[in-house]
Amino acid sequence: MTGAAETPTARMRKALHRARTSVRKAGVDYFRGDGSDWVALTALLMSVPALALGTIAQPDWCSPAALVLPIVAGGLLLRPASLLGLYSAAAAALIAEAQILDPYEEGAERVTPGTILVVAAVAFFGLLIAQFRSRVGVPWRRGGTMLFDLRERIRVQSKLPKLPHGWHREMALRPAGGQSFSGDFVVAARTNGGRTLEVVLTDVSGKGMDAASRALLLSGAFGGLLGSLPPHDFLHAANGYLLRQDWDEGFATSVHLVLDLDSGDYELFSAGHVPGLHLSAGSGRWEEKSAEGPLLGVYDGAEFDPARGTLRRGDVLMLFTDGLVETSERELTEGMDRLTGEADRYVTSGFHGAAWHLIEAVAKDVNDDRALLLICRD
């Protein structure tokens, strides 16, 4: 058996296997940004003399300023040390072009001081970008993918669990300025053997990208707390978590819904959040559900007293963030009146698909994060 393993054929197979493994690992590392950038550097270095020859042969078609193309690509692809090598090659090519084309004379094909300044300026900004990327530790090949992955994880975490027959839920979220990240987020879970729905809607101080990093951190923490603690202890734990972060702008508002899916009874805990709205199918009126509790992350020992209610057949509960109903030009009461007025349009036809349309109708052009949650009992 040992002799068979040492045959030339076996040794060749082992060598081929090691080679395939090395090539595959190098490809994966390069895509992730962990591997060497020699391939990109070689290609860009070869493009520099090609552009210089094109400029010398056909200066009307290939301007001396064309050297900014590999410099821009290098700023996106290369590490700072490799980028300096590319800049040296580009400078040498520019000097050669200037010597052959008679610099500083009339004609668009000449190497002018303006050409040199443009190439130098692009090289300077490319080096800044490469150094910033190197310090952050996020290579360009993975930077956009990482942000996309984070955005998708937030969306998945914000999905509401399926509810039993007779219940409907939907969520709509619109970040400020049309961005992909928001300071508003939702975490939800069915607890108590699936008989209870717990939903937490949170509005982090700030908006858009400014609040997105804190919202991402809090959504993970709140998602871990939800269902792991008794409902009455959730906001106490969340408040303690924010206090431990010691952020300069670390407060948040939050509303915690605990809904019994068998009876329709619910408790609504609030930490400085705007009131919820409960539509009673019997009377056709909207009732504010306002619970008592301070902002999260302000002081220790806060108490949160719930508001209670029951969702009967045909009832609707709306929870939302202040960006939907309150602006610098519109007070909270006026915004809630406008929201209920628009929501009345869906009473007869049903609220399926209404969350997104309500945000569009009430706060389409508001430069703030807006979130709306609907829970309906059919």
mmCIF file of C-alpha atoms in Angstrom:
data_model
loop_
_atom_site.group_PDB
_atom_site.id
_atom_site.type_symbol
_atom_site.label_atom_id
_atom_site.label_comp_id
_atom_site.label_asym_id
_atom_site.label_seq_id
_atom_site.Cartn_x
_atom_site.Cartn_y
_atom_site.Cartn_z
ATOM 1 C CA MET A 1 0.000 0.000 0.000
ATOM 2 C CA THR A 2 2.870 2.351 0.800
ATOM 3 C CA GLY A 3 4.588 1.557 -2.463
ATOM 4 C CA ALA A 4 1.399 2.225 -4.432
ATOM 5 C CA ALA A 5 1.115 5.618 -2.832
ATOM 6 C CA GLU A 6 4.618 6.524 -4.057
ATOM 7 C CA THR A 7 4.070 5.699 -7.724
ATOM 8 C CA PRO A 8 4.672 8.519 -10.248
ATOM 9 C CA THR A 9 0.972 8.621 -11.069
ATOM 10 C CA ALA A 10 0.021 9.055 -7.399
ATOM 11 C CA ARG A 11 2.645 11.762 -6.910
ATOM 12 C CA MET A 12 1.376 13.591 -10.007
ATOM 13 C CA ARG A 13 -2.196 13.455 -8.735
ATOM 14 C CA LYS A 14 -1.107 14.869 -5.368
ATOM 15 C CA ALA A 15 0.791 17.670 -7.082
ATOM 16 C CA LEU A 16 -2.196 18.516 -9.295
ATOM 17 C CA HIS A 17 -4.482 18.507 -6.258
ATOM 18 C CA ARG A 18 -2.179 20.880 -4.361
ATOM 19 C CA ALA A 19 -1.962 23.158 -7.400
ATOM 20 C CA ARG A 20 -5.754 23.277 -7.810
ATOM 21 C CA THR A 21 -6.172 23.995 -4.095
ATOM 22 C CA SER A 22 -3.614 26.813 -4.207
ATOM 23 C CA VAL A 23 -5.199 28.402 -7.286
ATOM 24 C CA ARG A 24 -8.683 28.152 -5.787
ATOM 25 C CA LYS A 25 -7.527 29.663 -2.489
ATOM 26 C CA ALA A 26 -5.711 32.481 -4.310
ATOM 27 C CA GLY A 27 -8.855 33.241 -6.332
ATOM 28 C CA VAL A 28 -11.075 33.289 -3.254
ATOM 29 C CA ASP A 29 -8.612 35.443 -1.304
ATOM 30 C CA TYR A 30 -8.313 37.878 -4.200
ATOM 31 C CA PHE A 31 -12.084 38.225 -4.496
ATOM 32 C CA ARG A 32 -12.355 38.827 -0.755
ATOM 33 C CA GLY A 33 -9.497 41.320 -0.894
ATOM 34 C CA ASP A 34 -7.180 39.181 1.241
ATOM 35 C CA GLY A 35 -4.860 38.103 -1.557
ATOM 36 C CA SER A 36 -2.093 39.817 -3.483
ATOM 37 C CA ASP A 37 -2.916 42.562 -5.969
ATOM 38 C CA TRP A 38 -0.089 41.628 -8.334
ATOM 39 C CA VAL A 39 -2.458 40.649 -11.140
ATOM 40 C CA ALA A 40 -4.143 44.058 -11.171
ATOM 41 C CA LEU A 41 -0.807 45.832 -10.744
ATOM 42 C CA THR A 42 0.734 43.952 -13.691
ATOM 43 C CA ALA A 43 -2.217 44.733 -15.945
ATOM 44 C CA LEU A 44 -2.194 48.419 -15.039
ATOM 45 C CA LEU A 45 1.587 48.698 -15.436
ATOM 46 C CA MET A 46 1.268 47.219 -18.929
ATOM 47 C CA SER A 47 -1.454 49.722 -19.803
ATOM 48 C CA VAL A 48 0.800 52.702 -18.986
ATOM 49 C CA PRO A 49 3.334 52.202 -21.833
ATOM 50 C CA ALA A 50 0.481 51.212 -24.143
ATOM 51 C CA LEU A 51 -1.229 54.546 -23.513
ATOM 52 C CA ALA A 52 2.067 56.409 -23.849
ATOM 53 C CA LEU A 53 2.748 54.770 -27.225
ATOM 54 C CA GLY A 54 -0.785 55.591 -28.331
ATOM 55 C CA THR A 55 -0.288 59.228 -27.338
ATOM 56 C CA ILE A 56 2.993 59.454 -29.233
ATOM 57 C CA ALA A 57 1.612 57.744 -32.342
ATOM 58 C CA GLN A 58 -1.863 59.357 -32.421
ATOM 59 C CA PRO A 59 -1.898 62.366 -30.060
ATOM 60 C CA ASP A 60 -5.153 63.666 -31.538
ATOM 61 C CA TRP A 61 -6.974 60.485 -30.503
ATOM 62 C CA CYS A 62 -5.072 59.576 -27.359
ATOM 63 C CA SER A 63 -4.520 62.585 -25.141
ATOM 64 C CA PRO A 64 -1.650 62.680 -22.616
ATOM 65 C CA ALA A 65 -4.333 63.019 -19.952
ATOM 66 C CA ALA A 66 -5.402 59.433 -20.762
ATOM 67 C CA LEU A 67 -2.886 58.326 -18.125
ATOM 68 C CA VAL A 68 -5.496 59.166 -15.515
ATOM 69 C CA LEU A 69 -7.400 55.995 -16.540
ATOM 70 C CA PRO A 70 -4.967 53.462 -15.027
ATOM 71 C CA ILE A 71 -4.439 55.835 -12.093
ATOM 72 C CA VAL A 72 -8.181 55.889 -11.324
ATOM 73 C CA ALA A 73 -8.383 52.106 -11.689
ATOM 74 C CA GLY A 74 -5.342 51.739 -9.444
ATOM 75 C CA GLY A 75 -6.958 53.850 -6.752
ATOM 76 C CA LEU A 76 -9.825 51.334 -6.673
ATOM 77 C CA LEU A 77 -7.849 48.119 -7.108
ATOM 78 C CA LEU A 78 -4.422 48.477 -5.541
ATOM 79 C CA ARG A 79 -2.950 48.813 -2.097
ATOM 80 C CA PRO A 80 -1.104 52.077 -1.327
ATOM 81 C CA ALA A 81 2.378 50.527 -1.747
ATOM 82 C CA SER A 82 1.506 49.084 -5.159
ATOM 83 C CA LEU A 83 -0.166 52.333 -6.127
ATOM 84 C CA LEU A 84 3.100 54.244 -5.664
ATOM 85 C CA GLY A 85 4.762 51.911 -8.156
ATOM 86 C CA LEU A 86 2.019 52.604 -10.672
ATOM 87 C CA TYR A 87 2.419 56.344 -10.127
ATOM 88 C CA SER A 88 6.145 56.075 -10.817
ATOM 89 C CA ALA A 89 5.457 54.337 -14.126
ATOM 90 C CA ALA A 90 2.844 56.973 -15.055
ATOM 91 C CA ALA A 91 5.265 59.799 -14.222
ATOM 92 C CA ALA A 92 7.961 58.198 -16.372
ATOM 93 C CA ALA A 93 5.503 57.839 -19.250
ATOM 94 C CA LEU A 94 4.452 61.484 -18.904
ATOM 95 C CA ILE A 95 8.090 62.606 -18.994
ATOM 96 C CA ALA A 96 8.718 60.522 -22.114
ATOM 97 C CA GLU A 97 5.641 61.977 -23.808
ATOM 98 C CA ALA A 98 6.773 65.490 -22.930
ATOM 99 C CA GLN A 99 10.238 64.899 -24.392
ATOM 100 C CA ILE A 100 8.937 63.443 -27.653
ATOM 101 C CA LEU A 101 5.945 65.745 -28.179
ATOM 102 C CA ASP A 102 7.720 69.017 -27.404
ATOM 103 C CA PRO A 103 6.020 70.102 -24.177
ATOM 104 C CA TYR A 104 4.342 73.419 -23.403
ATOM 105 C CA GLU A 105 3.817 74.429 -27.061
ATOM 106 C CA GLU A 106 0.554 75.084 -28.887
ATOM 107 C CA GLY A 107 -1.684 72.180 -29.840
ATOM 108 C CA ALA A 108 -4.061 69.846 -28.055
ATOM 109 C CA GLU A 109 -1.600 66.952 -28.345
ATOM 110 C CA ARG A 110 1.101 68.645 -26.279
ATOM 111 C CA VAL A 111 1.905 67.921 -22.640
ATOM 112 C CA THR A 112 0.921 71.112 -20.847
ATOM 113 C CA PRO A 113 1.197 72.124 -17.187
ATOM 114 C CA GLY A 114 -2.561 71.614 -17.005
ATOM 115 C CA THR A 115 -2.158 67.991 -18.107
ATOM 116 C CA ILE A 116 0.448 67.399 -15.421
ATOM 117 C CA LEU A 117 -1.757 69.010 -12.765
ATOM 118 C CA VAL A 118 -4.786 66.895 -13.766
ATOM 119 C CA VAL A 119 -2.810 63.643 -13.626
ATOM 120 C CA ALA A 120 -1.215 64.635 -10.303
ATOM 121 C CA ALA A 121 -4.556 65.634 -8.765
ATOM 122 C CA VAL A 122 -6.210 62.359 -9.789
ATOM 123 C CA ALA A 123 -3.228 60.437 -8.425
ATOM 124 C CA PHE A 124 -3.435 62.303 -5.112
ATOM 125 C CA PHE A 125 -7.131 61.539 -4.618
ATOM 126 C CA GLY A 126 -6.601 57.934 -5.697
ATOM 127 C CA LEU A 127 -3.927 57.555 -3.024
ATOM 128 C CA LEU A 128 -6.246 59.037 -0.386
ATOM 129 C CA ILE A 129 -8.978 56.571 -1.336
ATOM 130 C CA ALA A 130 -6.553 53.637 -1.226
ATOM 131 C CA GLN A 131 -5.193 54.674 2.182
ATOM 132 C CA PHE A 132 -8.699 55.129 3.593
ATOM 133 C CA ARG A 133 -9.744 51.727 2.280
ATOM 134 C CA SER A 134 -6.601 50.189 3.758
ATOM 135 C CA ARG A 135 -7.222 51.757 7.191
ATOM 136 C CA VAL A 136 -10.867 50.679 7.251
ATOM 137 C CA GLY A 137 -9.834 47.179 6.219
ATOM 138 C CA VAL A 138 -12.620 46.824 3.645
ATOM 139 C CA PRO A 139 -11.283 46.072 0.154
ATOM 140 C CA TRP A 140 -13.219 47.456 -2.763
ATOM 141 C CA ARG A 141 -14.108 43.976 -3.982
ATOM 142 C CA ARG A 142 -15.986 43.293 -0.763
ATOM 143 C CA GLY A 143 -16.983 46.764 0.440
ATOM 144 C CA GLY A 144 -20.151 47.064 -1.637
ATOM 145 C CA THR A 145 -20.997 43.394 -1.054
ATOM 146 C CA MET A 146 -20.637 43.857 2.692
ATOM 147 C CA LEU A 147 -22.977 46.850 2.745
ATOM 148 C CA PHE A 148 -25.479 44.971 0.607
ATOM 149 C CA ASP A 149 -25.260 42.013 2.978
ATOM 150 C CA LEU A 150 -25.812 44.243 6.010
ATOM 151 C CA ARG A 151 -28.836 45.845 4.392
ATOM 152 C CA GLU A 152 -30.346 42.461 3.573
ATOM 153 C CA ARG A 153 -29.716 41.182 7.090
ATOM 154 C CA ILE A 154 -31.555 44.189 8.528
ATOM 155 C CA ARG A 155 -34.468 43.533 6.195
ATOM 156 C CA VAL A 156 -34.606 39.859 7.090
ATOM 157 C CA GLN A 157 -34.452 40.653 10.792
ATOM 158 C CA SER A 158 -37.251 43.198 10.363
ATOM 159 C CA LYS A 159 -39.604 40.673 8.773
ATOM 160 C CA LEU A 160 -42.654 39.911 10.851
ATOM 161 C CA PRO A 161 -43.360 36.251 11.617
ATOM 162 C CA LYS A 162 -46.334 34.531 10.029
ATOM 163 C CA LEU A 163 -49.534 34.791 12.023
ATOM 164 C CA PRO A 164 -52.330 32.237 12.369
ATOM 165 C CA HIS A 165 -55.455 32.358 10.245
ATOM 166 C CA GLY A 166 -57.585 35.401 10.990
ATOM 167 C CA TRP A 167 -54.657 37.759 11.521
ATOM 168 C CA HIS A 168 -52.847 40.080 9.108
ATOM 169 C CA ARG A 169 -49.598 41.975 9.622
ATOM 170 C CA GLU A 170 -47.482 44.191 7.414
ATOM 171 C CA MET A 171 -44.620 46.587 7.776
ATOM 172 C CA ALA A 172 -43.374 49.477 5.625
ATOM 173 C CA LEU A 173 -40.126 51.363 6.145
ATOM 174 C CA ARG A 174 -38.900 54.444 4.267
ATOM 175 C CA PRO A 175 -35.422 55.768 5.178
ATOM 176 C CA ALA A 176 -34.662 59.491 4.990
ATOM 177 C CA GLY A 177 -33.452 60.804 1.646
ATOM 178 C CA GLY A 178 -34.189 57.602 -0.230
ATOM 179 C CA GLN A 179 -31.208 55.839 1.377
ATOM 180 C CA SER A 180 -30.942 52.106 1.986
ATOM 181 C CA PHE A 181 -30.235 52.373 5.717
ATOM 182 C CA SER A 182 -32.511 53.745 8.377
ATOM 183 C CA GLY A 183 -32.529 54.669 12.040
ATOM 184 C CA ASP A 184 -35.933 52.946 12.383
ATOM 185 C CA PHE A 185 -36.077 49.191 12.741
ATOM 186 C CA VAL A 186 -38.354 46.362 13.846
ATOM 187 C CA VAL A 187 -37.642 43.093 15.620
ATOM 188 C CA ALA A 188 -40.400 40.563 16.131
ATOM 189 C CA ALA A 189 -40.916 37.008 17.365
ATOM 190 C CA ARG A 190 -43.651 34.610 18.340
ATOM 191 C CA THR A 191 -43.133 33.514 21.923
ATOM 192 C CA ASN A 192 -44.933 31.468 24.549
ATOM 193 C CA GLY A 193 -45.169 28.483 22.243
ATOM 194 C CA GLY A 194 -46.307 30.645 19.338
ATOM 195 C CA ARG A 195 -49.373 31.937 21.149
ATOM 196 C CA THR A 196 -47.929 35.423 21.675
ATOM 197 C CA LEU A 197 -46.642 37.931 19.145
ATOM 198 C CA GLU A 198 -43.990 40.331 20.404
ATOM 199 C CA VAL A 199 -42.976 43.260 18.191
ATOM 200 C CA VAL A 200 -40.545 46.050 19.011
ATOM 201 C CA LEU A 201 -40.517 49.188 16.839
ATOM 202 C CA THR A 202 -37.551 51.455 17.597
ATOM 203 C CA ASP A 203 -36.521 54.911 16.416
ATOM 204 C CA VAL A 204 -32.840 55.653 17.022
ATOM 205 C CA SER A 205 -31.815 59.293 17.456
ATOM 206 C CA GLY A 206 -30.637 60.762 14.158
ATOM 207 C CA LYS A 207 -31.740 59.647 10.726
ATOM 208 C CA GLY A 208 -30.594 57.814 7.645
ATOM 209 C CA MET A 209 -26.927 56.813 7.462
ATOM 210 C CA ASP A 210 -26.084 58.843 10.593
ATOM 211 C CA ALA A 211 -28.229 56.523 12.713
ATOM 212 C CA ALA A 212 -27.832 53.334 10.653
ATOM 213 C CA SER A 213 -24.775 51.974 12.466
ATOM 214 C CA ARG A 214 -26.418 52.368 15.876
ATOM 215 C CA ALA A 215 -29.678 50.937 14.534
ATOM 216 C CA LEU A 216 -27.810 47.888 13.234
ATOM 217 C CA LEU A 217 -26.146 47.317 16.605
ATOM 218 C CA LEU A 218 -29.398 47.791 18.538
ATOM 219 C CA SER A 219 -31.449 45.589 16.224
ATOM 220 C CA GLY A 220 -29.086 42.696 16.886
ATOM 221 C CA ALA A 221 -29.119 43.301 20.638
ATOM 222 C CA PHE A 222 -32.898 43.753 20.818
ATOM 223 C CA GLY A 223 -33.438 40.682 18.672
ATOM 224 C CA GLY A 224 -31.424 38.668 21.174
ATOM 225 C CA LEU A 225 -33.353 40.065 24.137
ATOM 226 C CA LEU A 226 -36.799 39.581 22.611
ATOM 227 C CA GLY A 227 -38.265 36.307 23.757
ATOM 228 C CA SER A 228 -35.376 35.672 26.144
ATOM 229 C CA LEU A 229 -36.911 37.830 28.871
ATOM 230 C CA PRO A 230 -40.421 38.215 30.254
ATOM 231 C CA PRO A 231 -42.245 40.976 28.299
ATOM 232 C CA HIS A 232 -42.307 43.316 31.292
ATOM 233 C CA ASP A 233 -38.513 43.197 31.524
ATOM 234 C CA PHE A 234 -37.639 43.842 27.894
ATOM 235 C CA LEU A 235 -37.507 47.656 27.933
ATOM 236 C CA HIS A 236 -35.644 47.611 31.253
ATOM 237 C CA ALA A 237 -32.943 45.434 29.671
ATOM 238 C CA ALA A 238 -32.906 47.536 26.490
ATOM 239 C CA ASN A 239 -32.516 50.708 28.531
ATOM 240 C CA GLY A 240 -29.610 49.221 30.447
ATOM 241 C CA TYR A 241 -27.931 48.164 27.202
ATOM 242 C CA LEU A 242 -28.081 51.696 25.777
ATOM 243 C CA LEU A 243 -26.750 53.182 28.997
ATOM 244 C CA ARG A 244 -23.746 50.852 28.863
ATOM 245 C CA GLN A 245 -22.879 52.021 25.333
ATOM 246 C CA ASP A 246 -22.233 55.561 26.612
ATOM 247 C CA TRP A 247 -22.924 57.115 23.201
ATOM 248 C CA ASP A 248 -22.853 60.902 22.847
ATOM 249 C CA GLU A 249 -26.185 60.686 21.033
ATOM 250 C CA GLY A 250 -27.354 57.388 22.376
ATOM 251 C CA PHE A 251 -31.051 57.699 23.138
ATOM 252 C CA ALA A 252 -33.867 55.977 21.292
ATOM 253 C CA THR A 253 -37.628 55.686 21.452
ATOM 254 C CA SER A 254 -39.258 52.286 21.344
ATOM 255 C CA VAL A 255 -42.660 50.650 21.546
ATOM 256 C CA HIS A 256 -43.087 47.015 22.556
ATOM 257 C CA LEU A 257 -46.282 45.185 21.603
ATOM 258 C CA VAL A 258 -47.221 41.954 23.391
ATOM 259 C CA LEU A 259 -50.257 40.419 21.649
ATOM 260 C CA ASP A 260 -52.125 37.256 22.656
ATOM 261 C CA LEU A 261 -53.086 35.694 19.322
ATOM 262 C CA ASP A 262 -55.822 33.570 20.911
ATOM 263 C CA SER A 263 -57.788 36.228 22.769
ATOM 264 C CA GLY A 264 -56.615 39.413 21.009
ATOM 265 C CA ASP A 265 -55.604 40.987 24.325
ATOM 266 C CA TYR A 266 -52.462 43.088 24.134
ATOM 267 C CA GLU A 267 -50.133 45.215 26.204
ATOM 268 C CA LEU A 268 -48.280 48.168 24.730
ATOM 269 C CA PHE A 269 -45.086 49.302 26.460
ATOM 270 C CA SER A 270 -43.556 52.602 25.392
ATOM 271 C CA ALA A 271 -40.192 54.260 25.929
ATOM 272 C CA GLY A 272 -40.856 57.859 24.900
ATOM 273 C CA HIS A 273 -42.496 56.680 21.673
ATOM 274 C CA VAL A 274 -45.433 58.293 19.895
ATOM 275 C CA PRO A 275 -48.841 56.756 20.761
ATOM 276 C CA GLY A 276 -50.269 53.872 18.788
ATOM 277 C CA LEU A 277 -53.706 53.944 17.165
ATOM 278 C CA HIS A 278 -56.410 51.337 17.680
ATOM 279 C CA LEU A 279 -59.374 51.184 15.307
ATOM 280 C CA SER A 280 -62.485 49.664 16.858
ATOM 281 C CA ALA A 281 -64.615 48.017 14.193
ATOM 282 C CA GLY A 282 -67.701 48.399 16.368
ATOM 283 C CA SER A 283 -67.552 52.184 16.682
ATOM 284 C CA GLY A 284 -65.420 52.974 13.607
ATOM 285 C CA ARG A 285 -63.260 55.310 15.695
ATOM 286 C CA TRP A 286 -59.518 55.489 16.214
ATOM 287 C CA GLU A 287 -58.316 55.515 19.813
ATOM 288 C CA GLU A 288 -54.852 56.611 20.902
ATOM 289 C CA LYS A 289 -52.946 54.033 22.919
ATOM 290 C CA SER A 290 -50.335 55.887 24.916
ATOM 291 C CA ALA A 291 -48.176 54.094 27.473
ATOM 292 C CA GLU A 292 -45.936 55.748 30.054
ATOM 293 C CA GLY A 293 -42.166 55.475 29.922
ATOM 294 C CA PRO A 294 -39.035 57.616 29.379
ATOM 295 C CA LEU A 295 -36.615 57.503 26.450
ATOM 296 C CA LEU A 296 -34.203 54.597 26.282
ATOM 297 C CA GLY A 297 -30.645 55.418 27.260
ATOM 298 C CA VAL A 298 -31.399 58.508 29.353
ATOM 299 C CA TYR A 299 -31.309 57.335 32.963
ATOM 300 C CA ASP A 300 -31.191 54.116 34.943
ATOM 301 C CA GLY A 301 -34.092 52.747 36.955
ATOM 302 C CA ALA A 302 -36.775 53.808 34.439
ATOM 303 C CA GLU A 303 -40.263 52.354 34.816
ATOM 304 C CA PHE A 304 -42.506 51.429 31.892
ATOM 305 C CA ASP A 305 -46.246 51.154 32.494
ATOM 306 C CA PRO A 306 -48.223 49.492 29.690
ATOM 307 C CA ALA A 307 -51.421 50.489 27.967
ATOM 308 C CA ARG A 308 -53.859 47.616 27.450
ATOM 309 C CA GLY A 309 -56.492 46.754 24.931
ATOM 310 C CA THR A 310 -58.132 43.976 22.933
ATOM 311 C CA LEU A 311 -58.177 43.473 19.182
ATOM 312 C CA ARG A 312 -61.580 42.088 18.252
ATOM 313 C CA ARG A 313 -62.823 40.996 14.844
ATOM 314 C CA GLY A 314 -62.217 43.790 12.329
ATOM 315 C CA ASP A 315 -60.014 45.840 14.669
ATOM 316 C CA VAL A 316 -56.719 47.355 13.530
ATOM 317 C CA LEU A 317 -53.673 48.462 15.504
ATOM 318 C CA MET A 318 -51.190 50.927 13.956
ATOM 319 C CA LEU A 319 -47.721 51.562 15.351
ATOM 320 C CA PHE A 320 -45.379 54.061 13.733
ATOM 321 C CA THR A 321 -42.409 56.359 14.279
ATOM 322 C CA ASP A 322 -42.581 60.127 14.704
ATOM 323 C CA GLY A 323 -41.202 60.778 11.211
ATOM 324 C CA LEU A 324 -44.568 59.712 9.833
ATOM 325 C CA VAL A 325 -46.697 62.141 11.802
ATOM 326 C CA GLU A 326 -44.462 64.924 13.129
ATOM 327 C CA THR A 327 -42.296 67.434 11.270
ATOM 328 C CA SER A 328 -40.921 70.906 11.902
ATOM 329 C CA GLU A 329 -43.930 72.271 10.030
ATOM 330 C CA ARG A 330 -46.562 69.908 11.418
ATOM 331 C CA GLU A 331 -47.421 69.110 15.008
ATOM 332 C CA LEU A 332 -47.999 65.583 16.276
ATOM 333 C CA THR A 333 -51.760 65.983 16.700
ATOM 334 C CA GLU A 334 -52.181 67.305 13.175
ATOM 335 C CA GLY A 335 -50.076 64.483 11.759
ATOM 336 C CA MET A 336 -52.049 61.801 13.563
ATOM 337 C CA ASP A 337 -55.323 63.307 12.367
ATOM 338 C CA ARG A 338 -54.021 63.193 8.824
ATOM 339 C CA LEU A 339 -52.900 59.579 9.244
ATOM 340 C CA THR A 340 -56.261 58.430 10.606
ATOM 341 C CA GLY A 341 -58.052 60.329 7.857
ATOM 342 C CA GLU A 342 -56.073 58.479 5.194
ATOM 343 C CA ALA A 343 -56.445 55.161 7.041
ATOM 344 C CA ASP A 344 -60.253 55.536 7.044
ATOM 345 C CA ARG A 345 -60.149 54.975 3.277
ATOM 346 C CA TYR A 346 -59.135 51.355 3.887
ATOM 347 C CA VAL A 347 -61.735 50.488 6.516
ATOM 348 C CA THR A 348 -64.239 49.085 4.034
ATOM 349 C CA SER A 349 -61.796 47.512 1.562
ATOM 350 C CA GLY A 350 -59.334 46.124 4.106
ATOM 351 C CA PHE A 351 -55.804 47.080 5.106
ATOM 352 C CA HIS A 352 -53.944 44.522 3.010
ATOM 353 C CA GLY A 353 -51.131 46.432 1.282
ATOM 354 C CA ALA A 354 -52.070 49.691 3.016
ATOM 355 C CA ALA A 355 -48.864 50.360 4.992
ATOM 356 C CA TRP A 356 -46.755 51.515 2.043
ATOM 357 C CA HIS A 357 -49.585 53.583 0.580
ATOM 358 C CA LEU A 358 -50.232 55.295 3.910
ATOM 359 C CA ILE A 359 -46.613 56.441 4.119
ATOM 360 C CA GLU A 360 -46.820 57.698 0.532
ATOM 361 C CA ALA A 361 -50.017 59.623 1.266
ATOM 362 C CA VAL A 362 -49.060 61.077 4.635
ATOM 363 C CA ALA A 363 -45.278 61.601 4.569
ATOM 364 C CA LYS A 364 -43.939 60.988 1.064
ATOM 365 C CA ASP A 365 -41.538 63.950 0.940
ATOM 366 C CA VAL A 366 -40.567 64.077 4.623
ATOM 367 C CA ASN A 367 -36.791 64.072 5.130
ATOM 368 C CA ASP A 368 -36.884 61.671 8.049
ATOM 369 C CA ASP A 369 -37.044 57.931 8.629
ATOM 370 C CA ARG A 370 -40.621 56.659 8.546
ATOM 371 C CA ALA A 371 -41.915 53.295 9.662
ATOM 372 C CA LEU A 372 -45.473 51.944 9.924
ATOM 373 C CA LEU A 373 -46.668 48.646 11.366
ATOM 374 C CA LEU A 374 -50.198 47.298 10.906
ATOM 375 C CA ILE A 375 -51.762 44.452 12.884
ATOM 376 C CA CYS A 376 -55.282 43.534 11.768
ATOM 377 C CA ARG A 377 -57.741 40.939 12.992
ATOM 378 C CA ASP A 378 -59.924 39.785 10.111
#
